[in-house]
Amino acid sequence: MIKNITVIVAHIDHGKTTLVDSFLASKNYIPSTLAGEMRYLDSREDEQLRGITLKNSFLEIEGEYYIDTPGHVDFGALIHSASFLADNFILVIDIAEGIMPRTVSLIKFIDKNKTVLILNKADKAVEYSEIESLVYQINNLVGEEVFQWSKNNIVLCTAKNCGAVNFNYFKASKKNTLKNAYKAFQLLYKKIIDGDTEKLKEKYKIKVNTLKNYFSVIFPVSSTINNSISCLMNVDRDPFEFIIEKEFKGTIYGITTYCLLKKQTSLKRQNVVFVTRIFNKLKTGECVFCCTSNGYKKVEVEKIFNFTGEDLIETNEAMPNTLVCLKGDFLKDSLLTSLECHKKPLKNLFPLYLAKIRLKDLSNENLEKFKESLKTLGLLEHSLKVHKNRYNEFEIKCCGIVQFEKICEDLRNNDLEFSIISDCKKFKEFARNTAYKKFITDNYDFLINVEPSDELEVHVSSGYGVAYSALKVFVNEGPLIRESIIKTKITIEIKRGSSVSLFGILKQALTETFLESNPSICPLYYDTKIYITTQYLGNIYTLLPKLYYVIKEEVYDEENDFFIIYCKIPQFLFKEAVDQIYTQSKGTAYLEGIEDDFLITEYNFSEYITTILKDKGLYKEEKIVEDASKQRTMRM
């Protein structure tokens, strides 16, 4: 029996998880009354509280596999990883909202020829011309007229009411068009709402008057969508096209791109299982090569688990065309083969959000537990980077605030106590003006010149290695915020001086000279693309100057009526930018960003020096007391 793996993708709140509930209700896994409200696969407590999906969820129903992916922008890498496991795709779009900027990014992850387009919320009354335009826009995005009613790859759906229709549902009709199907959909909805249901009750043996009962019986959602998916089986898809070079001669057993915890609250490596698409039969105890883009190693398959519903049931072998979980010392995002090879890398999202956390208990035992938990999260989360700084703080770099909060929730559930220090602010120091200063005593004679430059330049008189060492230490930790100095030229000319005492003297002299150059700080900028509909463009341009942005270019997509703003936004304001842009666009905007560089712009960021010093615990404030003999500098 050939089994299908179908990945479901959608813009946030377009009805993807509700659709999965409808599938489950149609197979009596959950009561139909709870479909759309239960969010069955959103098993995490924070998913239920937020009302959004935060992970990939896996489900087996009657031999067919479904992967529910997050719609939130922080988890785009999870959609990409799921796409490597898929035979088919379901793209869900709310007909009332239409194409969102986020939809554009989702298109990149699907195989257009293996996708069913779900036009959800078809119970809402919209002009048919809007539906026709929506299909046209989607086809324009994928580059050809792939989605056609007559191809049976378009489905009209009301996920919350468990109803759906496609071309094959009306195949006996001579007037089988998308327009007429939508009319039939709307007619049924109107009859139910108006109470004109006596004939329907008698014909379909319906006992309880609810929208879900009528739609699920008359326009059954799961059988309709599965019927459309079955029509995609005639289209070949090479599962290895983007995974491995065509010249590979060995056996490919499977590919794993995602990990789960067998026990949710235990962040330990031995609790991790690897979700794997199986291509050739595999048994426990067998050894395979686990290959990534960076290397490979030989690994024993310790345990195999089949998906039954959402549960994992242990078995001794994995059959071809199935989705299983494997336990063993596997590598993340790997290909399982009979011969060593190198797998093509997955495209990870670039981690943009940076925050710091500090453990409350810094004992060795707790520190080791924390490190193990973070290493395990490194397997579970895409685009997660962790660095321990000199202040015993852990700098967490990930794709956004929602992913960061999810990581914190997992750490707390593992009985780890910590405090969130702040969002990290990445700045460098630089000289704005030229400063020239001589230092002459009986023991030494030298001068220092500091001036702006296109890059960091340092020049020291020959024969004075100690001076170069002092300058190197100075530029690595400037006097303003203890960060490195950039785009500044510093010259030291020494006429006379003893190497023994010169190091400390030079550091102090460098500080004095640099502070006379009217120095300032500049932030790390993110190269950013903002996808925004025409309706909210004015709101965004009103907001951007408050975010110290640098504009590069604006492009208008006439077919889909949205703009792409190419700009640069400071790293320390990126979270605020995301939040405010989402608010100003009512959740329709989509942002992409990648780390660019520290830029010196027309903006003055000196006002942030005190805040940065306070964040680092380095700020000193003069406290004036009446008795001058007791005057001292108090650390705040």
Short mmCIF file of N, CA and C in Angstrom, two decimals, residues 355-359 386-389 392-396:
data_model
loop_
_atom_site.label_atom_id
_atom_site.label_comp_id
_atom_site.label_asym_id
_atom_site.label_seq_id
_atom_site.Cartn_x
_atom_site.Cartn_y
_atom_site.Cartn_z
N ALA A 355 18.69 37.65 22.94
CA ALA A 355 18.35 37.99 24.33
C ALA A 355 19.30 37.25 25.27
N LYS A 356 19.37 37.74 26.50
CA LYS A 356 20.27 37.13 27.48
C LYS A 356 19.48 36.58 28.66
N ILE A 357 19.91 35.42 29.14
CA ILE A 357 19.32 34.86 30.36
C ILE A 357 20.44 34.47 31.32
N ARG A 358 20.11 34.53 32.62
CA ARG A 358 21.10 34.20 33.65
C ARG A 358 20.50 33.20 34.62
N LEU A 359 21.23 32.12 34.85
CA LEU A 359 20.77 31.11 35.81
C LEU A 359 20.77 31.67 37.22
N VAL A 386 23.60 29.54 20.81
CA VAL A 386 23.77 29.91 22.22
C VAL A 386 25.25 30.21 22.48
N HIS A 387 25.50 31.29 23.21
CA HIS A 387 26.87 31.66 23.56
C HIS A 387 26.89 32.12 25.02
N LYS A 388 27.86 31.60 25.78
CA LYS A 388 28.03 32.03 27.17
C LYS A 388 29.06 33.16 27.20
N ASN A 389 28.67 34.35 27.72
CA ASN A 389 29.59 35.48 27.73
C ASN A 389 30.38 35.52 29.04
N ASN A 392 28.83 35.33 32.72
CA ASN A 392 28.06 34.13 33.06
C ASN A 392 26.61 34.23 32.62
N GLU A 393 26.40 34.96 31.53
CA GLU A 393 25.07 35.04 30.93
C GLU A 393 25.07 34.23 29.64
N PHE A 394 23.91 33.67 29.32
CA PHE A 394 23.78 32.91 28.08
C PHE A 394 23.04 33.78 27.06
N GLU A 395 23.72 34.07 25.96
CA GLU A 395 23.11 34.85 24.90
C GLU A 395 22.40 33.89 23.94
N ILE A 396 21.08 34.04 23.84
CA ILE A 396 20.25 33.17 23.01
C ILE A 396 19.91 33.89 21.72
#
